[in-house]
Short mmCIF file of C-alpha atoms in Angstrom, two decimals:
data_model
loop_
_atom_site.label_atom_id
_atom_site.label_comp_id
_atom_site.label_asym_id
_atom_site.label_seq_id
_atom_site.Cartn_x
_atom_site.Cartn_y
_atom_site.Cartn_z
CA MET A 1 13.20 52.54 -71.36
CA GLN A 2 10.47 54.80 -73.02
CA VAL A 3 13.30 56.80 -74.66
CA MET A 4 14.09 53.47 -75.87
CA GLU A 5 11.40 52.49 -77.17
CA SER A 6 10.08 56.02 -78.54
CA GLU A 7 13.76 55.60 -80.47
CA ALA A 8 13.07 52.00 -82.28
CA VAL A 9 9.63 53.64 -83.45
CA PRO A 10 11.40 56.42 -85.82
CA GLN A 11 14.35 53.69 -86.73
CA ALA A 12 11.38 50.91 -87.69
CA ARG A 13 9.66 53.41 -90.24
CA ASP A 14 12.32 54.66 -91.71
CA GLU A 15 13.86 50.97 -92.27
CA ALA A 16 10.00 50.21 -93.72
CA ARG A 17 10.65 52.85 -95.94
CA SER A 18 14.16 52.07 -97.12
CA GLU A 19 12.76 48.42 -98.06
CA VAL A 20 9.49 49.62 -99.48
CA ALA A 21 12.65 51.30 -101.53
CA ALA A 22 14.49 48.90 -102.77
CA GLY A 23 11.54 47.10 -103.83
CA TRP A 24 10.24 49.74 -106.33
CA ARG A 25 13.88 50.36 -107.18
CA ILE A 26 13.66 45.89 -108.02
CA VAL A 27 10.29 45.95 -109.17
CA LEU A 28 10.49 49.11 -111.57
CA PRO A 29 12.03 47.52 -114.68
CA ALA A 30 9.24 45.01 -114.52
CA CYS A 31 6.51 47.25 -114.49
CA VAL A 32 7.78 49.43 -117.32
CA ALA A 33 7.76 46.09 -119.17
CA VAL A 34 4.79 44.73 -118.87
CA VAL A 35 2.97 48.53 -119.58
CA PRO A 36 2.14 47.36 -123.49
CA LEU A 37 0.84 43.44 -122.33
CA GLY A 38 -1.75 45.33 -119.69
CA LEU A 39 -2.80 48.37 -122.18
CA ALA A 40 -3.12 44.91 -124.95
CA LEU A 41 -5.46 43.71 -122.76
CA GLY A 42 -7.56 46.69 -121.62
CA VAL A 43 -8.38 47.55 -125.13
CA LEU A 44 -8.91 43.16 -125.92
CA VAL A 45 -11.49 43.74 -122.99
CA VAL A 46 -13.52 46.43 -124.67
CA GLN A 47 -13.53 45.03 -128.63
CA SER A 48 -14.81 41.84 -127.09
CA GLY A 49 -18.24 43.35 -126.21
CA LEU A 50 -17.44 43.52 -122.17
CA ALA A 51 -17.88 46.28 -120.18
CA TRP A 52 -14.89 48.53 -119.85
CA TRP A 53 -14.84 47.38 -116.01
CA TRP A 54 -14.10 44.55 -116.36
CA ALA A 55 -10.44 45.21 -117.35
CA PRO A 56 -9.09 46.55 -113.97
CA VAL A 57 -11.41 44.21 -112.35
CA LEU A 58 -9.56 41.20 -114.19
CA GLY A 59 -6.20 42.92 -113.46
CA ALA A 60 -7.10 43.34 -109.75
CA VAL A 61 -8.63 39.61 -108.99
CA VAL A 62 -7.71 37.60 -111.23
CA PHE A 63 -4.15 38.63 -111.68
CA ALA A 64 -2.59 36.26 -113.91
CA GLY A 65 -1.35 37.64 -117.14
CA SER A 66 -2.17 35.07 -119.76
CA MET A 67 -4.89 33.66 -118.21
CA GLU A 68 -6.44 36.87 -118.21
CA PHE A 69 -6.10 37.02 -122.01
CA LEU A 70 -7.85 33.94 -122.43
CA LEU A 71 -10.54 34.66 -119.61
CA VAL A 72 -11.39 37.25 -121.69
CA GLY A 73 -12.16 35.48 -124.30
CA LEU A 74 -14.14 32.55 -122.29
CA LEU A 75 -16.04 35.41 -121.01
CA ALA A 76 -17.02 37.09 -124.03
CA ALA A 77 -18.11 33.43 -125.23
CA ALA A 78 -20.20 32.78 -122.09
CA ALA A 79 -17.81 29.70 -121.35
CA PRO A 80 -19.02 27.20 -118.81
CA LEU A 81 -17.58 27.37 -115.06
CA ALA A 82 -16.38 23.92 -115.72
CA GLN A 83 -14.54 24.48 -118.47
CA ILE A 84 -13.06 27.99 -116.65
CA ALA A 85 -12.00 26.14 -113.65
CA VAL A 86 -9.89 23.25 -115.69
CA SER A 87 -8.58 26.28 -118.34
CA THR A 88 -7.24 28.01 -115.39
CA LEU A 89 -5.81 25.05 -113.49
CA LEU A 90 -3.82 23.95 -116.31
CA VAL A 91 -2.49 27.49 -117.68
CA ASN A 92 -1.53 28.24 -114.25
CA PHE A 93 -0.54 25.05 -112.59
CA ARG A 94 3.25 25.62 -113.07
CA HIS A 95 2.89 28.46 -109.92
CA VAL A 96 2.87 25.36 -107.62
CA PHE A 97 6.57 24.62 -108.49
CA TYR A 98 7.22 28.18 -107.93
CA ALA A 99 6.41 27.65 -104.70
CA ILE A 100 9.81 25.70 -104.06
CA SER A 101 12.48 28.46 -104.76
CA PHE A 102 10.05 31.40 -103.64
CA PRO A 103 11.42 33.01 -100.16
CA MET A 104 8.11 32.39 -98.90
CA HIS A 105 9.75 31.67 -95.34
CA ARG A 106 10.99 35.23 -95.03
CA VAL A 107 7.05 36.51 -94.79
CA HIS A 108 5.48 36.13 -92.23
CA GLY A 109 2.04 36.54 -91.25
CA ARG A 110 -1.27 34.61 -92.44
CA GLY A 111 -2.41 37.08 -94.14
CA TRP A 112 0.68 38.51 -95.60
CA LYS A 113 1.62 35.07 -97.03
CA ALA A 114 -2.23 34.21 -98.44
CA TYR A 115 -1.47 37.60 -100.74
CA SER A 116 2.12 37.00 -101.74
CA THR A 117 0.89 33.27 -102.86
CA PHE A 118 -1.83 34.99 -105.18
CA ALA A 119 0.73 37.74 -106.07
CA LEU A 120 3.73 35.19 -106.71
CA THR A 121 3.53 35.66 -110.89
CA ASP A 122 5.95 35.47 -113.51
CA GLU A 123 7.87 38.29 -112.48
CA ALA A 124 7.84 38.37 -109.20
CA TYR A 125 9.09 35.24 -109.07
CA ALA A 126 11.76 36.22 -111.95
CA LEU A 127 13.16 39.42 -109.32
CA THR A 128 12.50 37.29 -106.02
CA ALA A 129 13.63 33.56 -106.57
CA THR A 130 17.90 34.77 -106.64
CA PRO A 131 20.41 33.64 -103.69
CA GLU A 132 20.19 36.96 -103.00
CA ALA A 133 16.18 37.10 -102.18
CA ALA A 134 16.61 34.54 -99.41
CA GLY A 135 17.34 36.69 -96.87
CA TRP A 136 15.04 40.15 -97.81
CA SER A 137 12.85 41.33 -95.40
CA ARG A 138 9.11 40.47 -95.94
CA THR A 139 8.79 44.68 -96.34
CA ARG A 140 10.76 44.29 -99.56
CA ILE A 141 9.19 41.32 -101.15
CA ILE A 142 5.72 42.26 -100.61
CA SER A 143 6.04 45.80 -101.81
CA ILE A 144 7.73 44.15 -105.05
CA GLN A 145 4.42 42.23 -105.53
CA ALA A 146 2.30 45.24 -104.43
CA PHE A 147 3.84 47.96 -106.70
CA PHE A 148 3.83 45.06 -109.48
CA HIS A 149 -0.02 44.21 -109.04
CA LEU A 150 -0.93 47.97 -108.78
CA ALA A 151 1.32 48.64 -112.23
CA TRP A 152 -0.68 46.02 -113.86
CA VAL A 153 -3.91 47.62 -112.73
CA LEU A 154 -3.45 50.43 -114.01
CA CYS A 155 -2.13 49.33 -117.39
CA VAL A 156 -4.95 47.13 -117.61
CA ALA A 157 -7.53 50.10 -116.79
CA ALA A 158 -6.08 53.15 -119.57
CA GLY A 159 -5.58 50.38 -121.70
CA ALA A 160 -9.99 49.70 -121.29
CA GLY A 161 -9.77 53.80 -121.72
CA LEU A 162 -8.32 53.71 -124.88
CA GLY A 163 -9.89 50.87 -126.27
CA SER A 164 -13.44 53.29 -125.97
CA LEU A 165 -11.72 55.55 -128.37
CA ILE A 166 -10.60 53.23 -130.81
CA PRO A 167 -13.10 52.76 -133.74
CA PRO A 168 -15.15 49.25 -134.22
CA GLN A 169 -13.50 48.66 -137.93
CA VAL A 170 -10.14 48.44 -136.42
CA VAL A 171 -9.94 44.75 -135.70
CA GLY A 172 -7.43 41.93 -135.16
CA LEU A 173 -6.45 43.20 -131.75
CA ASP A 174 -7.72 39.69 -130.27
CA PHE A 175 -4.57 38.10 -131.49
CA ALA A 176 -3.04 39.58 -129.14
CA VAL A 177 -3.64 35.85 -127.40
CA THR A 178 -2.16 34.00 -129.80
CA ALA A 179 0.77 36.70 -130.44
CA LEU A 180 1.44 36.34 -126.28
CA PHE A 181 0.79 32.67 -126.54
CA VAL A 182 4.08 32.09 -129.73
CA VAL A 183 6.44 34.24 -127.87
CA LEU A 184 6.23 32.16 -124.22
CA GLY A 185 6.23 29.24 -126.26
CA ILE A 186 9.46 30.60 -128.30
CA GLU A 187 10.77 31.80 -124.82
CA ALA A 188 10.11 28.01 -123.51
CA TYR A 189 11.64 26.48 -126.33
CA LYS A 190 14.91 28.60 -125.84
CA VAL A 191 15.55 27.01 -122.36
CA ARG A 192 14.90 23.57 -123.50
CA ARG A 193 15.47 23.19 -126.65
CA SER A 194 14.03 20.07 -127.43
CA VAL A 195 11.80 19.52 -131.23
CA PRO A 196 10.39 16.64 -130.26
CA ILE A 197 8.40 18.51 -127.47
CA SER A 198 7.47 21.15 -129.70
CA ALA A 199 6.09 18.71 -131.99
CA LEU A 200 4.33 17.08 -129.50
CA ALA A 201 2.77 20.15 -128.31
CA LEU A 202 1.95 20.94 -131.84
CA GLY A 203 0.67 17.95 -132.80
CA CYS A 204 -2.00 17.99 -129.53
CA ALA A 205 -2.79 21.38 -130.69
CA ILE A 206 -4.14 20.08 -134.57
CA VAL A 207 -5.71 16.74 -132.86
CA ALA A 208 -7.81 18.62 -130.81
CA ALA A 209 -8.70 21.67 -133.19
CA LEU A 210 -9.60 18.52 -135.36
CA ILE A 211 -12.07 17.47 -132.25
CA SER A 212 -13.75 20.46 -131.29
CA ARG A 213 -12.98 23.93 -131.90
CA ASP A 214 -14.39 25.65 -129.43
CA ASN A 215 -12.46 23.17 -126.66
CA MET A 216 -9.32 23.43 -128.50
CA LEU A 217 -7.32 25.21 -126.06
CA LEU A 218 -8.20 22.48 -123.03
CA ILE A 219 -8.58 19.52 -124.61
CA ALA A 220 -4.84 20.31 -126.35
CA MET A 221 -3.43 21.28 -122.53
CA GLY A 222 -4.78 18.41 -121.40
CA MET A 223 -3.75 15.52 -124.54
CA PHE A 224 -0.18 17.22 -124.10
CA CYS A 225 0.47 16.83 -120.28
CA VAL A 226 -1.31 13.27 -120.44
CA ALA A 227 1.91 12.66 -122.71
CA LEU A 228 4.30 14.67 -120.92
CA VAL A 229 3.29 12.14 -118.19
CA CYS A 230 3.34 9.34 -120.11
CA SER A 231 6.97 10.08 -121.56
CA TYR A 232 9.08 10.81 -118.60
CA VAL A 233 7.04 7.33 -117.16
CA LEU A 234 8.32 5.38 -119.92
CA ALA A 235 12.22 7.70 -119.98
CA ALA A 236 12.32 5.95 -116.11
CA ARG A 237 11.60 3.15 -116.62
CA ARG A 238 14.62 2.70 -119.33
CA SER A 239 16.45 3.99 -117.01
CA ARG A 240 16.38 1.47 -114.54
CA ARG A 241 16.13 -1.44 -116.80
CA ASP A 242 19.44 0.17 -117.65
#
């Protein structure tokens, strides 16, 4: 009995190592692809007047991609905590729907579930929301998320170090936030080529900018969400009548 237990321990370790290695191979392309974005965030943190150590803190604690870029501007402008909270809710609300197809049932243990929920980024979802991932082990899923988390923090920290070397005369780095959301908007349009929705989003942005430039993003996203809900309700009522 003891011999069998002693043989099972090395076997379990080998399986865990192979699963970690498999997770690393799966997430490596995403880690490479995110390097420019992480460097841009680190540089933006320093150029926004924040201390360099804010970069790895945001990367490790917030870990929300586009929200981190937005949060840099909110922190630099000393925005109220309520505005930061609502902005975070609106920007990251899509993560609620990620849990529907993410293989969370394979992640056992409260602590591991908590971390997996925290580290459920767009990239992690894209890599794990597949039919094959439904049979992956907890070790592989957590490895994918943890390696990507580590790569993001390292890239952001490196960007902060590079940002301190860039002279203050270099301006325009804060446009990375605008460029990021433009790219996200283009990718969203490719998925669902709807001109009315795009026009609605643009209209909400223009109206919000006229109402308050300081709170433009919050107002625009709120108006856009309300408009989408209303259009959905109206479409459902029309389908029932028909």
